[in-house]
Coordinates of C-alpha atoms and ligand atoms in Angstrom, one line a residue:
M1 CA 283.2 -98.7 105.5
P2 CA 281.6 -101.3 103.4
V3 CA 283.8 -105.4 103.9
I4 CA 283.8 -107.4 101.3
S5 CA 284.8 -110.6 100.0
A6 CA 284.6 -110.6 96.3
S7 CA 286.1 -107.6 94.3
H8 CA 282.5 -106.5 92.1
E9 CA 280.8 -105.9 95.5
F10 CA 282.2 -103.1 95.7
E11 CA 281.0 -99.6 93.9
V12 CA 280.6 -96.2 94.4
S13 CA 276.5 -95.1 93.6
D14 CA 276.3 -92.0 94.8
L15 CA 279.5 -89.3 93.9
F16 CA 278.4 -86.6 92.1
V17 CA 281.1 -83.9 90.7
N18 CA 279.6 -80.2 90.1
L19 CA 280.9 -78.6 87.4
Q20 CA 279.5 -75.6 87.6
P21 CA 282.6 -73.8 89.1
I22 CA 284.9 -74.9 85.6
F23 CA 282.4 -74.4 83.2
G24 CA 279.5 -72.1 84.2
H25 CA 276.6 -74.5 83.4
R26 CA 274.6 -76.4 86.2
L27 CA 275.8 -79.5 85.2
F28 CA 277.1 -81.8 87.9
L29 CA 278.8 -85.6 86.8
K30 CA 278.0 -88.4 87.8
V31 CA 281.3 -90.3 88.4
E32 CA 281.7 -94.3 87.5
G33 CA 285.4 -94.8 88.0
F34 CA 286.1 -95.9 91.6
N35 CA 285.1 -99.5 91.8
F36 CA 287.5 -102.5 90.7
A37 CA 287.5 -102.8 87.0
G38 CA 288.1 -99.2 87.0
S39 CA 284.6 -98.1 84.9
I40 CA 280.6 -98.2 84.6
K41 CA 281.1 -101.7 82.7
L42 CA 281.6 -103.7 85.7
K43 CA 277.8 -102.8 86.3
A44 CA 276.4 -104.2 83.1
A45 CA 279.6 -107.3 83.1
R46 CA 277.9 -108.2 86.5
E47 CA 273.9 -108.2 85.2
M48 CA 275.2 -110.3 82.6
V49 CA 276.9 -112.8 84.0
A50 CA 274.4 -113.2 86.7
Q51 CA 271.7 -113.6 84.7
A52 CA 274.0 -116.0 82.0
E53 CA 274.5 -118.2 85.4
A54 CA 270.6 -117.9 86.2
A55 CA 269.8 -119.4 82.7
G56 CA 272.6 -122.0 83.0
V57 CA 274.0 -120.5 80.1
L58 CA 277.6 -119.9 82.2
R59 CA 278.7 -123.0 84.2
P60 CA 282.0 -123.9 85.7
G61 CA 283.8 -125.0 83.2
S62 CA 282.9 -122.3 80.9
T63 CA 285.2 -119.6 78.9
L64 CA 283.8 -116.6 78.3
V65 CA 284.0 -114.2 75.4
E66 CA 283.6 -110.6 74.7
S67 CA 284.3 -108.3 72.1
S68 CA 285.0 -104.9 73.6
S69 CA 287.2 -101.9 73.2
G70 CA 288.8 -102.0 76.8
N71 CA 286.3 -100.8 79.6
M72 CA 284.2 -104.4 79.7
G73 CA 287.0 -106.6 79.0
V74 CA 288.7 -105.2 82.2
A75 CA 285.3 -105.8 84.2
L76 CA 284.9 -109.1 82.8
S77 CA 288.5 -109.9 83.8
V78 CA 287.5 -109.3 87.0
L79 CA 284.3 -111.2 87.2
A80 CA 286.4 -114.6 85.4
A81 CA 288.7 -114.2 88.3
A82 CA 286.3 -113.7 91.1
R83 CA 284.1 -116.6 89.7
G84 CA 286.5 -118.9 88.2
Y85 CA 286.1 -118.7 84.5
R86 CA 288.4 -118.2 81.8
F87 CA 288.2 -115.2 79.6
V88 CA 289.2 -114.2 75.7
C89 CA 289.2 -111.0 75.0
V90 CA 288.5 -109.5 71.8
T91 CA 289.6 -105.9 71.4
D92 CA 291.7 -103.9 68.8
S93 CA 294.8 -101.6 68.7
R94 CA 292.5 -98.6 70.0
C95 CA 292.5 -100.3 73.0
N96 CA 294.9 -99.0 75.9
E97 CA 298.1 -100.8 76.5
A98 CA 297.4 -100.2 80.1
T99 CA 293.7 -102.0 79.8
R100 CA 295.4 -104.6 77.8
R101 CA 298.1 -105.3 81.0
T102 CA 295.4 -105.0 83.0
M103 CA 293.2 -108.0 81.8
T104 CA 296.0 -109.7 80.7
S105 CA 297.1 -109.6 84.7
Y106 CA 293.7 -110.9 85.5
G107 CA 294.5 -114.3 83.4
A108 CA 292.3 -113.0 80.8
E109 CA 294.1 -114.1 77.2
V110 CA 293.8 -110.5 74.8
H111 CA 292.9 -111.0 71.0
V112 CA 294.3 -107.7 69.5
L113 CA 292.7 -107.1 65.9
T114 CA 294.8 -104.8 63.8
E115 CA 292.5 -105.0 60.5
P116 CA 289.1 -103.4 60.4
H117 CA 286.4 -105.1 58.3
P118 CA 286.4 -103.3 55.2
T119 CA 282.7 -102.0 55.7
E120 CA 282.1 -102.5 59.3
G121 CA 285.0 -101.2 60.9
F122 CA 286.9 -102.3 63.9
L123 CA 283.5 -103.7 65.5
G124 CA 282.3 -105.8 62.4
A125 CA 286.1 -107.4 62.6
R126 CA 286.5 -108.1 66.4
I127 CA 282.7 -109.7 66.4
R128 CA 283.4 -111.9 63.1
H129 CA 286.3 -112.9 65.5
V130 CA 284.4 -113.9 68.3
Q131 CA 282.4 -116.0 66.5
A132 CA 285.0 -118.4 65.1
L133 CA 286.1 -117.9 68.2
L134 CA 282.6 -119.9 69.6
A135 CA 282.8 -122.0 66.4
E136 CA 285.7 -124.0 67.2
D137 CA 284.7 -124.3 71.0
G138 CA 281.2 -125.0 72.5
R139 CA 282.5 -124.4 76.1
R140 CA 282.5 -120.8 75.3
V141 CA 280.2 -118.6 75.6
W142 CA 279.1 -115.0 74.4
L143 CA 277.2 -112.7 76.9
N144 CA 277.3 -110.6 73.8
Q145 CA 277.4 -107.0 75.3
Y146 CA 275.7 -105.8 72.0
L147 CA 272.4 -107.7 72.4
S148 CA 272.3 -108.6 76.1
P149 CA 269.8 -107.0 77.9
G150 CA 271.8 -107.4 81.3
N151 CA 273.5 -104.6 79.9
W152 CA 270.8 -102.2 80.1
M153 CA 269.0 -103.9 82.8
A154 CA 272.2 -102.9 85.0
H155 CA 271.7 -99.0 84.6
Y156 CA 268.2 -99.6 84.5
R157 CA 267.8 -100.9 88.1
T158 CA 271.4 -98.6 89.5
T159 CA 272.5 -95.7 87.3
A160 CA 269.0 -94.1 86.4
P161 CA 267.9 -94.6 89.9
A162 CA 270.8 -93.0 91.5
I163 CA 270.6 -90.0 89.3
A164 CA 267.1 -89.8 90.0
R165 CA 267.2 -89.5 94.0
Q166 CA 269.9 -87.4 93.8
F167 CA 268.3 -84.5 91.6
P168 CA 264.6 -84.3 91.9
D169 CA 264.4 -81.8 89.9
L170 CA 266.1 -82.9 87.0
T171 CA 265.3 -81.7 83.4
V172 CA 268.0 -82.9 81.1
L173 CA 270.4 -86.2 81.2
F174 CA 273.0 -86.7 78.4
V175 CA 274.5 -89.9 78.4
G176 CA 277.5 -91.4 76.2
A177 CA 276.6 -94.0 73.8
G178 CA 278.8 -96.8 73.1
T179 CA 276.8 -100.2 72.9
T180 CA 273.8 -97.6 74.6
G181 CA 273.1 -99.6 77.6
T182 CA 273.8 -96.7 79.5
L183 CA 271.2 -95.1 77.0
M184 CA 268.8 -97.6 77.1
G185 CA 268.4 -98.3 80.8
C186 CA 268.4 -94.5 81.7
A187 CA 266.1 -93.9 79.0
R188 CA 263.7 -96.9 79.9
Y189 CA 263.7 -95.8 83.7
F190 CA 263.5 -91.7 83.1
G191 CA 261.0 -92.7 80.3
E192 CA 258.4 -94.6 82.8
R193 CA 258.8 -92.3 86.0
R194 CA 259.8 -88.9 85.2
P195 CA 259.1 -88.6 81.1
S196 CA 259.6 -84.6 81.7
V197 CA 263.2 -85.4 82.1
R198 CA 264.7 -85.1 78.1
V199 CA 267.4 -88.1 77.4
V200 CA 269.8 -86.6 75.2
P201 CA 272.3 -89.4 73.3
V202 CA 276.1 -87.9 72.9
D203 CA 278.2 -89.7 70.6
S204 CA 281.5 -89.0 68.5
V205 CA 281.4 -87.8 65.2
G206 CA 282.8 -90.3 62.9
S207 CA 280.5 -92.9 64.9
V208 CA 277.2 -94.4 62.7
T209 CA 275.5 -95.3 65.9
F210 CA 272.3 -92.4 65.5
G211 CA 273.0 -92.4 61.5
A212 CA 275.8 -90.0 60.8
P213 CA 278.2 -90.8 58.2
P214 CA 281.4 -93.6 59.3
A215 CA 285.0 -91.4 59.9
T216 CA 288.3 -92.7 61.3
R217 CA 287.5 -92.3 65.7
H218 CA 290.9 -93.1 68.2
I219 CA 289.2 -92.3 71.7
P220 CA 287.8 -95.8 72.9
G221 CA 284.6 -96.3 74.2
L222 CA 281.9 -94.0 72.8
G223 CA 280.7 -94.7 69.1
T224 CA 280.9 -97.2 67.1
S225 CA 281.3 -98.8 63.4
V226 CA 278.1 -101.1 63.0
R227 CA 274.7 -99.3 65.0
P228 CA 274.1 -101.4 68.2
P229 CA 271.2 -103.8 68.4
L230 CA 270.1 -102.3 71.7
L231 CA 269.2 -99.0 70.8
D232 CA 265.7 -97.7 70.6
D233 CA 266.2 -93.9 69.4
S234 CA 262.2 -93.7 69.6
L235 CA 263.1 -93.3 73.5
V236 CA 265.4 -90.5 73.3
D237 CA 266.7 -87.0 72.2
R238 CA 268.2 -86.4 69.1
A239 CA 271.6 -86.9 69.6
I240 CA 274.9 -84.6 69.9
H241 CA 278.0 -85.8 67.9
V242 CA 281.6 -84.2 69.3
E243 CA 284.8 -83.7 67.9
E244 CA 287.6 -85.8 69.4
R245 CA 289.5 -82.2 69.5
D246 CA 286.9 -81.1 71.2
T247 CA 286.8 -84.3 73.8
V248 CA 290.2 -84.1 74.4
R249 CA 290.2 -80.1 75.0
T250 CA 287.4 -81.2 77.5
C251 CA 289.3 -83.8 79.3
R252 CA 291.8 -81.4 79.5
E253 CA 289.9 -78.2 81.2
L254 CA 288.8 -81.1 83.6
M255 CA 292.4 -82.1 84.6
R256 CA 293.4 -78.4 85.0
G257 CA 290.1 -78.1 87.2
G258 CA 291.8 -81.3 89.3
F259 CA 289.6 -83.9 87.4
L260 CA 291.5 -86.8 85.6
F261 CA 288.7 -88.7 83.5
G262 CA 288.9 -90.6 80.7
G263 CA 288.2 -89.8 77.0
S264 CA 284.4 -90.3 76.9
T265 CA 283.7 -88.2 79.8
G266 CA 285.6 -85.4 77.8
T267 CA 283.1 -85.8 74.8
A268 CA 280.1 -86.0 77.1
V269 CA 280.4 -83.3 79.0
S270 CA 281.5 -81.2 75.9
G271 CA 278.2 -82.5 74.3
A272 CA 276.5 -81.6 77.3
L273 CA 277.9 -78.2 77.2
R274 CA 277.0 -77.8 73.4
W275 CA 273.4 -78.5 74.0
L276 CA 273.1 -76.6 77.3
D277 CA 274.9 -73.3 75.6
E278 CA 272.0 -73.7 72.6
H279 CA 269.1 -74.2 75.2
H280 CA 269.9 -72.8 78.0
G281 CA 272.6 -70.1 77.1
D282 CA 272.3 -66.6 77.8
G283 CA 268.6 -65.3 77.3
A284 CA 268.7 -61.4 76.3
G285 CA 268.8 -60.5 79.6
G286 CA 271.8 -62.1 80.5
V287 CA 270.4 -64.6 82.6
R288 CA 270.5 -68.5 82.4
E289 CA 267.9 -70.9 82.4
R290 CA 267.6 -72.8 85.3
V291 CA 267.9 -75.9 84.7
T292 CA 269.5 -79.0 86.1
A293 CA 271.8 -81.5 84.4
V294 CA 273.3 -84.2 84.8
T295 CA 275.9 -86.6 83.1
I296 CA 278.0 -89.5 83.3
A297 CA 282.0 -90.3 83.7
P298 CA 282.3 -93.7 82.7
D299 CA 285.8 -94.1 83.6
L300 CA 288.8 -92.2 85.3
G301 CA 291.9 -90.9 83.2
E302 CA 294.9 -92.7 84.3
R303 CA 294.8 -95.5 81.1
Y304 CA 294.6 -92.3 79.0
L305 CA 298.2 -90.7 80.1
D306 CA 299.7 -92.1 76.6
T307 CA 296.8 -90.8 74.6
V308 CA 293.8 -88.1 75.3
Y309 CA 296.9 -86.7 78.0
H310 CA 299.7 -86.6 75.8
D311 CA 301.1 -83.7 73.9
E312 CA 302.7 -86.2 70.8
W313 CA 299.6 -88.6 70.6
V314 CA 297.2 -85.7 70.4
T315 CA 298.9 -83.8 67.9
R316 CA 299.1 -87.1 65.9
S317 CA 296.1 -88.6 66.0
I318 CA 293.7 -85.9 67.0
G319 CA 295.6 -82.2 65.2
P320 CA 297.0 -79.5 67.2
E321 CA 294.1 -78.1 67.7
G322 CA 293.7 -80.5 70.1
L323 CA 296.0 -78.6 72.6
L324 CA 294.0 -75.7 72.4
P325 CA 292.9 -74.2 75.6
G326 CA 289.4 -72.5 76.1
V327 CA 286.4 -74.8 76.3
G328 CA 285.9 -74.1 80.0
R329 CA 283.4 -71.7 81.8
G330 CA 281.0 -71.9 79.2
G331 CA 282.6 -68.7 77.6
P332 CA 281.4 -68.0 73.7
G333 CA 283.2 -68.3 70.8
T334 CA 283.7 -72.3 71.9
D335 CA 283.8 -74.8 69.1
R336 CA 282.3 -77.8 70.8
G337 CA 281.5 -79.7 67.6
A338 CA 279.0 -80.8 65.4
E339 CA 275.4 -82.1 65.9
H340 CA 273.8 -84.1 63.5
G341 CA 270.3 -85.5 63.5
T342 CA 269.0 -88.8 64.9
G343 CA 265.2 -90.1 65.1
H344 CA 263.2 -87.5 63.4
G345 CA 265.5 -87.3 60.1
A346 CA 268.4 -89.5 61.2
G347 CA 271.7 -89.0 59.6
V348 CA 271.3 -85.6 58.2
P349 CA 273.7 -82.3 59.4
A350 CA 271.4 -80.6 61.6
V351 CA 274.0 -78.4 62.4
T352 CA 278.2 -77.9 61.8
G353 CA 280.9 -76.3 63.3
Ligands
PLP401 C1 285.3 -95.4 78.6 C2 283.4 -95.5 78.2 N1 282.8 -94.7 77.6 C3 281.4 -95.0 77.3 C4 280.9 -95.4 77.7 C5 279.5 -96.0 76.9 O1 278.7 -97.6 77.6 P1 277.7 -98.3 77.2 O2 278.5 -99.6 76.4 O3 276.7 -98.4 77.9 O4 276.8 -97.3 75.8 C6 281.6 -97.2 77.9 C7 281.2 -98.3 78.2 O5 281.8 -99.0 78.6 C8 283.3 -96.7 78.6 O6 284.4 -97.4 79.0

């Protein structure tokens, strides 16, 4: 057991779940929720804070300000508490109550916006609010997870090498896209060192990241209403888009197998299974081609007990189809969402339904 003196020093970098018994495909899930912030965002937050401190931008007496759908806010709350900064998190009404309370318990101030920007959604509204806060007080520092190179570098240095070490025969890596920090860190690492590995982004239907049309989304973590500036889609494969009902069904299938993960894990796994069915499904002889696939679980499920795992919330927000069983075992006739074009021919729905 390691001995630590600051909460952000602890991380579990080598835990993977074999999903084959649940879903039939040779798919492994890298688990990122076991740290004091409860999500993968602690890595990005740590790197961004370290870079800002080294550059002298962040100093004793500074107040951190960040826009977050929740997990980056918790990660910065943990770091701010450990390093003695004040922290203001700007989030919106999709942020879980438990996440908000976690931030305030760590001493952060949380601003919850309830009105989206007319054309740039909640993200546009949050960024304008951050800019207004910065203009009011010169001691406020915005690390800006949407632009900071520390965001993707954290994954280039830690997440991607840990996957590469564990899976020397990796064929395809599926990465959920929010700010695209995880995606770009992994894409750069594998692009440089193992270019044969396909890096496939997974996004939510309704997110504009890969040029698809905007629509209402309810589950935080993945997807954006403004294209993320960190994204270089020449370095990644075509994105898969997943409907929220399939996210919820996949989360619940994982839970029935004993694994309570966050909403975006359901999206990533659902997208990965759909892609694997399409690219490496049963051939004419009924034999699945040998692939080694990995995806990432950014957080665990407790924060989603009132949403993804709550029947009434699912029925009200997403529709009763979210409660249906049946995404497991890679069986035929499952509906795992729509795929939209990206990179080449961005914005054109390639396959639907
Ligand atoms: C729950 C969840 N899913 C997915 C992501 C996507 O990560 P990124 O912002 O690196 O694209 C995050 C980021 O925090 C997250 O918290």
